[in-house]
PDB file of C-alpha atoms in Angstrom:
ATOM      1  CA  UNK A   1      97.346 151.225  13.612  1.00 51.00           C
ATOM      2  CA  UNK A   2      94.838 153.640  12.193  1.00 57.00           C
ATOM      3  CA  UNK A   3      95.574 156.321  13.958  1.00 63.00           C
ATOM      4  CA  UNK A   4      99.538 155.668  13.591  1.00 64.00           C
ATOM      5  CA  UNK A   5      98.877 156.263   9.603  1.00 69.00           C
ATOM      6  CA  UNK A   6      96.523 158.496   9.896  1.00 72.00           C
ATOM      7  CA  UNK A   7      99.489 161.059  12.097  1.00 70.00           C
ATOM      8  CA  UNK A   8     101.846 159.888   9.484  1.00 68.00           C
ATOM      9  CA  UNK A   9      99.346 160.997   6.388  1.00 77.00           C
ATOM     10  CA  UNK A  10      99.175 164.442   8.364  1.00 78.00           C
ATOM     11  CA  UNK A  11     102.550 164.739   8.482  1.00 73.00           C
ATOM     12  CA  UNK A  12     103.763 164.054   4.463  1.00 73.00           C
ATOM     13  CA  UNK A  13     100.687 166.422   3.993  1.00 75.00           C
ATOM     14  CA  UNK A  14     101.923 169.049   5.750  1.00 76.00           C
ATOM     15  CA  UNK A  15     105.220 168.757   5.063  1.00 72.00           C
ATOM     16  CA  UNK A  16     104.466 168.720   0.737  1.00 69.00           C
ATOM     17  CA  UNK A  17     101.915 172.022   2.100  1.00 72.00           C
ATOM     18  CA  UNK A  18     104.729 173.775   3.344  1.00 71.00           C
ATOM     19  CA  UNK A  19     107.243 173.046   0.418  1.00 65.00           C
ATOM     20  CA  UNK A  20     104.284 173.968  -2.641  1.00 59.00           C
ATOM     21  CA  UNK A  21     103.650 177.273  -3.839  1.00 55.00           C
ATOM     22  CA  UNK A  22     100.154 177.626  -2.777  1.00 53.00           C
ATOM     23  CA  UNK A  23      99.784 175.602   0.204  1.00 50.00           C
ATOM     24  CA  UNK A  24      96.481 173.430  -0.665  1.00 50.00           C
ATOM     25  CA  UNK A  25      98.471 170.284  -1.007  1.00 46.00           C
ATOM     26  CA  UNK A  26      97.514 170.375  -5.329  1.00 47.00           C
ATOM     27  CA  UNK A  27     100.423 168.837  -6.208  1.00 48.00           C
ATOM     28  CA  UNK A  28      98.142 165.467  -4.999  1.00 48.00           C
ATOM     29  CA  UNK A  29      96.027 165.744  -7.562  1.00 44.00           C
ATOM     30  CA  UNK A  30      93.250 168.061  -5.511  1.00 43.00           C
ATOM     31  CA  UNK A  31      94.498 167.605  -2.587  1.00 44.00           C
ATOM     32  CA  UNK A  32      94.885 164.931   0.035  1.00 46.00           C
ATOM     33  CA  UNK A  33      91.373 163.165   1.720  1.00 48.00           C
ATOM     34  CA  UNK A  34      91.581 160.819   4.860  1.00 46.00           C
ATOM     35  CA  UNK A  35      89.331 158.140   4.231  1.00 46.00           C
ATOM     36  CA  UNK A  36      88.191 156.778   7.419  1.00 45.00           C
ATOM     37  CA  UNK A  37      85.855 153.640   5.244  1.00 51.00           C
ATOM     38  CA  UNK A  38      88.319 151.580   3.714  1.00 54.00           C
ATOM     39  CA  UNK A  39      85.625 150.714   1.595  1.00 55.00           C
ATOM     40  CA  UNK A  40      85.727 154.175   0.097  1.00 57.00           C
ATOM     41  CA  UNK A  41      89.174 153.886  -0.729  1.00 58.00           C
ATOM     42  CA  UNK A  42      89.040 151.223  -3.250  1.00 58.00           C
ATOM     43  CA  UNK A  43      86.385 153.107  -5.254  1.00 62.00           C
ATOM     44  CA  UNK A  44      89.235 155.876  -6.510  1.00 59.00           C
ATOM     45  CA  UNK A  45      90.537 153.296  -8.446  1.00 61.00           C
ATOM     46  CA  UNK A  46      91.476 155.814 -10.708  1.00 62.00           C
ATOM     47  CA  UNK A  47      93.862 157.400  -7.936  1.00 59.00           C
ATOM     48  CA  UNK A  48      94.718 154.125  -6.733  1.00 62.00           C
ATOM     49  CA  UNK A  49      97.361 152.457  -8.390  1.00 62.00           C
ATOM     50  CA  UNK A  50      98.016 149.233  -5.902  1.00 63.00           C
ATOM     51  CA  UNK A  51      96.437 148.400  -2.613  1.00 62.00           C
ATOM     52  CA  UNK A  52      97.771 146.429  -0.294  1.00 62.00           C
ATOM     53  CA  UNK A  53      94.692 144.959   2.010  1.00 61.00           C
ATOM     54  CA  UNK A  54      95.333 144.121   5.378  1.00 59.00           C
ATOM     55  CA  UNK A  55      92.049 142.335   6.418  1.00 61.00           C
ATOM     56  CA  UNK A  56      90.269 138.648   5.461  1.00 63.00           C
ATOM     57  CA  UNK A  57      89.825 136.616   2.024  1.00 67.00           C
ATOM     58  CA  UNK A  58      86.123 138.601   1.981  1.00 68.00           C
ATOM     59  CA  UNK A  59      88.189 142.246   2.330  1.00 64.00           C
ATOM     60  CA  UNK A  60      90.528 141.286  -0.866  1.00 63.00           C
ATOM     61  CA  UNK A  61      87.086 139.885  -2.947  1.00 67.00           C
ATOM     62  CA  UNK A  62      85.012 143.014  -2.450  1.00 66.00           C
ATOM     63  CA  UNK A  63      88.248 144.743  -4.126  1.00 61.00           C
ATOM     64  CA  UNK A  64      87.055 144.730  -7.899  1.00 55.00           C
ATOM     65  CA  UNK A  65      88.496 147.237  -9.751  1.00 57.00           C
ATOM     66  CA  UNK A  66      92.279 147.920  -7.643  1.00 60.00           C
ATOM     67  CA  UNK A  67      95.136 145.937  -8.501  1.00 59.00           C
ATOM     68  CA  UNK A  68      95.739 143.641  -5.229  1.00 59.00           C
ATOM     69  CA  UNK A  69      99.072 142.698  -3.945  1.00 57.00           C
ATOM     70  CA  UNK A  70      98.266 140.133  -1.295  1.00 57.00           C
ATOM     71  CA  UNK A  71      97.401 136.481  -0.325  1.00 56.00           C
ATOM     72  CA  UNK A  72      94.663 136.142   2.155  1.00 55.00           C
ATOM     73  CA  UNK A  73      93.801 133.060   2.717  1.00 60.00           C
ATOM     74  CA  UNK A  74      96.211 132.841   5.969  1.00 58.00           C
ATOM     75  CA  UNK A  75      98.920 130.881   4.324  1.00 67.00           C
ATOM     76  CA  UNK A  76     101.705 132.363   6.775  1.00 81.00           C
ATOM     77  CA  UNK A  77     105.275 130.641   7.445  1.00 85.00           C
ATOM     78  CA  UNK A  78     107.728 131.505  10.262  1.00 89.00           C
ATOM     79  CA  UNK A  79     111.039 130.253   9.307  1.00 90.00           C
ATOM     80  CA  UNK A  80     113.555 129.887  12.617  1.00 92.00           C
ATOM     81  CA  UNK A  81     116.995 129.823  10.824  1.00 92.00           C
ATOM     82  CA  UNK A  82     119.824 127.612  12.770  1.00 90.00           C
ATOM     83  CA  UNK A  83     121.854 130.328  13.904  1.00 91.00           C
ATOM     84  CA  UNK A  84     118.931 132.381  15.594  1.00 92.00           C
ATOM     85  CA  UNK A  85     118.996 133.892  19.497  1.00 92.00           C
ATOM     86  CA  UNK A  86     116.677 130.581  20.534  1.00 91.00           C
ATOM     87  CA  UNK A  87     114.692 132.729  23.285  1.00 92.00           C
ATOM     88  CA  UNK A  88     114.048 135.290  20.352  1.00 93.00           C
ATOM     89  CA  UNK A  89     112.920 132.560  18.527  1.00 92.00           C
ATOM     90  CA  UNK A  90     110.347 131.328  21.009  1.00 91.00           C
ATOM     91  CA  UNK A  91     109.137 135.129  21.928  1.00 91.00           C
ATOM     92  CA  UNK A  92     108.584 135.420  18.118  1.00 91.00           C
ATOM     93  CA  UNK A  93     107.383 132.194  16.931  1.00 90.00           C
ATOM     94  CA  UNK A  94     104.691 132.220  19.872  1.00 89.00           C
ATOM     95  CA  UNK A  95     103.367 135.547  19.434  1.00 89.00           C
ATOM     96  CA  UNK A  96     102.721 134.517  16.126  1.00 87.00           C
ATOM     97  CA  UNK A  97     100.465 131.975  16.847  1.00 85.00           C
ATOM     98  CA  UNK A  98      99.149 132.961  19.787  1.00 84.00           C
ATOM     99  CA  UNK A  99      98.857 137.288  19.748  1.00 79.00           C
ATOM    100  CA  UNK A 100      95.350 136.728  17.582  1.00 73.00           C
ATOM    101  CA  UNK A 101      94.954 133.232  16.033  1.00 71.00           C
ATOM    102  CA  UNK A 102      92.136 133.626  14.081  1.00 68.00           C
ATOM    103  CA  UNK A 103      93.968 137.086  12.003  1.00 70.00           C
ATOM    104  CA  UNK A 104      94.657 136.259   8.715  1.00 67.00           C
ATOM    105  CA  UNK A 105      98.435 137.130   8.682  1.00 70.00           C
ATOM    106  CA  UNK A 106      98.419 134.350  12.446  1.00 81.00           C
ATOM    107  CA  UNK A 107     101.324 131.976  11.984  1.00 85.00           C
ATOM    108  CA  UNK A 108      99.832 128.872  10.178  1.00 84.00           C
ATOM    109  CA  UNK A 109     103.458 126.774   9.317  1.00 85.00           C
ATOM    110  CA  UNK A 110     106.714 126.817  11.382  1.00 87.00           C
ATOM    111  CA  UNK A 111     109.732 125.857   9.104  1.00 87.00           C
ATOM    112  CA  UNK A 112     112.458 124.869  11.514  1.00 86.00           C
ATOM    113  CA  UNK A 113     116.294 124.740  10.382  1.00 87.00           C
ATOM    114  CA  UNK A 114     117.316 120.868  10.047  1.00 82.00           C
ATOM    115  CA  UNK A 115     120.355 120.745  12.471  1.00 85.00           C
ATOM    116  CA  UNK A 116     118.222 122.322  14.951  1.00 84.00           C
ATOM    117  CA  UNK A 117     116.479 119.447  15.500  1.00 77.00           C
ATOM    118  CA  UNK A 118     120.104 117.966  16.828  1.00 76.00           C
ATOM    119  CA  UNK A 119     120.396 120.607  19.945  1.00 77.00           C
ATOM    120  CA  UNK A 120     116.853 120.471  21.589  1.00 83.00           C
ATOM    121  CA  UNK A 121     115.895 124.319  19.829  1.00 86.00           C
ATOM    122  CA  UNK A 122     113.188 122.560  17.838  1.00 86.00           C
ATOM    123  CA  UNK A 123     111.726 120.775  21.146  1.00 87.00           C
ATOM    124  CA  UNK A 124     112.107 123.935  22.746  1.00 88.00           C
ATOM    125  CA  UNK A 125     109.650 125.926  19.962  1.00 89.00           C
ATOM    126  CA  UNK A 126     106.880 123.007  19.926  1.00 88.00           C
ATOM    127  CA  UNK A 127     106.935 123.148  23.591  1.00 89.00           C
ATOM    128  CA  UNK A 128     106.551 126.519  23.969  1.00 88.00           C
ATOM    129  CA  UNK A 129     103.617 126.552  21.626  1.00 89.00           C
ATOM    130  CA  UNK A 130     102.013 122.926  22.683  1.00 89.00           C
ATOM    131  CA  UNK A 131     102.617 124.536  26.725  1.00 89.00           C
ATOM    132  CA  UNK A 132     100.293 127.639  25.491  1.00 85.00           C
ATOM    133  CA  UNK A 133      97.151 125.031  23.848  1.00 85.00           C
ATOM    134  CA  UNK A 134      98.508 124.672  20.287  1.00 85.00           C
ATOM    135  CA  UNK A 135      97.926 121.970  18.446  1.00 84.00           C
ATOM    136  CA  UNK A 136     100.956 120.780  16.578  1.00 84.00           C
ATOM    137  CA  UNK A 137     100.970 118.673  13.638  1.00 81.00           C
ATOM    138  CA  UNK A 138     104.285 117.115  12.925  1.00 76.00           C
ATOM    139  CA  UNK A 139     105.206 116.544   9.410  1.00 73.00           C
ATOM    140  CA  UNK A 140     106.769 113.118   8.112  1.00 53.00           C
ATOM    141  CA  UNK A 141     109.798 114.956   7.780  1.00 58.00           C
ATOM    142  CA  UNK A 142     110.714 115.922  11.069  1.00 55.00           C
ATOM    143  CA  UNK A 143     108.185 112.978  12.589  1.00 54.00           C
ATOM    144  CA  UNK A 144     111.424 110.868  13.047  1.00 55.00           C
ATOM    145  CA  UNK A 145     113.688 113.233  14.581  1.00 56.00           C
ATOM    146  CA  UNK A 146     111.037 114.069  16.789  1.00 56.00           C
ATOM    147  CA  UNK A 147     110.120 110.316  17.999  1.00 54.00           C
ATOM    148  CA  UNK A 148     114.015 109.587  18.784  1.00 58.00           C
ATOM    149  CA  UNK A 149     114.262 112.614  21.003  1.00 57.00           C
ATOM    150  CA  UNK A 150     111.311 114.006  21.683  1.00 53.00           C
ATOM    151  CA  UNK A 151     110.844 115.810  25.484  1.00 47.00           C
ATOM    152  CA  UNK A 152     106.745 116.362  24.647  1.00 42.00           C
TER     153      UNK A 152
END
């Protein structure tokens, strides 16, 4: 990923150099740094007008002075809507959980459509994940649904 934004910094760079009268890149403010600590970044905070962190709850803390836009304390839902492309669904919804559980954007919540409960797609999601060594923990809500036609 670093190296993807770092190509695409390059590029807006040079493409503002090549469009500004004297080619430094000034109309940044100085000029345009790469900062490979990301660290160092949040100490421009008078650059910086938002960050956007991308790390743990201890990342977003040691952020003091930067306005924040973020949650991360790992509270993230995948919703599976009733009309979706089910094998979609269970590509998606497992990768989620299981790409790199313990990242703070991992799926924590799977919200699951009601009338897919009625046509086996919900069965077919738990299994996919329970199949792969997830544990699942079945709300009361869907708890009956799931004892009156449950495959697992």
């Amino acid at each position: 990923m670093w190296r993807r934004n770092q190509w695409l910094v390059l590029k807006w760079v040079d493409g503002y150099r090549r469009r500004s009268d004297d080619g430094d890149g000034a109309g940044f403010g100085g000029g345009c740094a790469l900062l490979t600590n990301q660290t160092d970044s949040y100490k421009l905070d008078d650059v910086i007008d938002l960050v956007i962190p991308r790390g743990s709850n201890q990342l977003v803390s040691q952020i003091k002075n930067a306005p924040v836009l973020g949650h991360a304390d790992g509270i993230c839902h995948v919703y599976v809507d009733k009309a979706c492309n089910v094998d979609m669904a269970k590509r998606i919804v497992s990768d989620e959980k299981l790409d790199y559980p313990a990242a703070c954007n991992a799926m924590k919540t799977l919200l699951v459509h009601k009338d897919l409960e009625q046509n086996a797609v919900f069965n077919e999601l738990i299994f996919a994940l329970q199949s792969n060594g997830t544990t699942i923990d079945i709300k009361a809500v869907t708890t009956q649904a799931q004892a009156r036609n449950s495959r697992i």
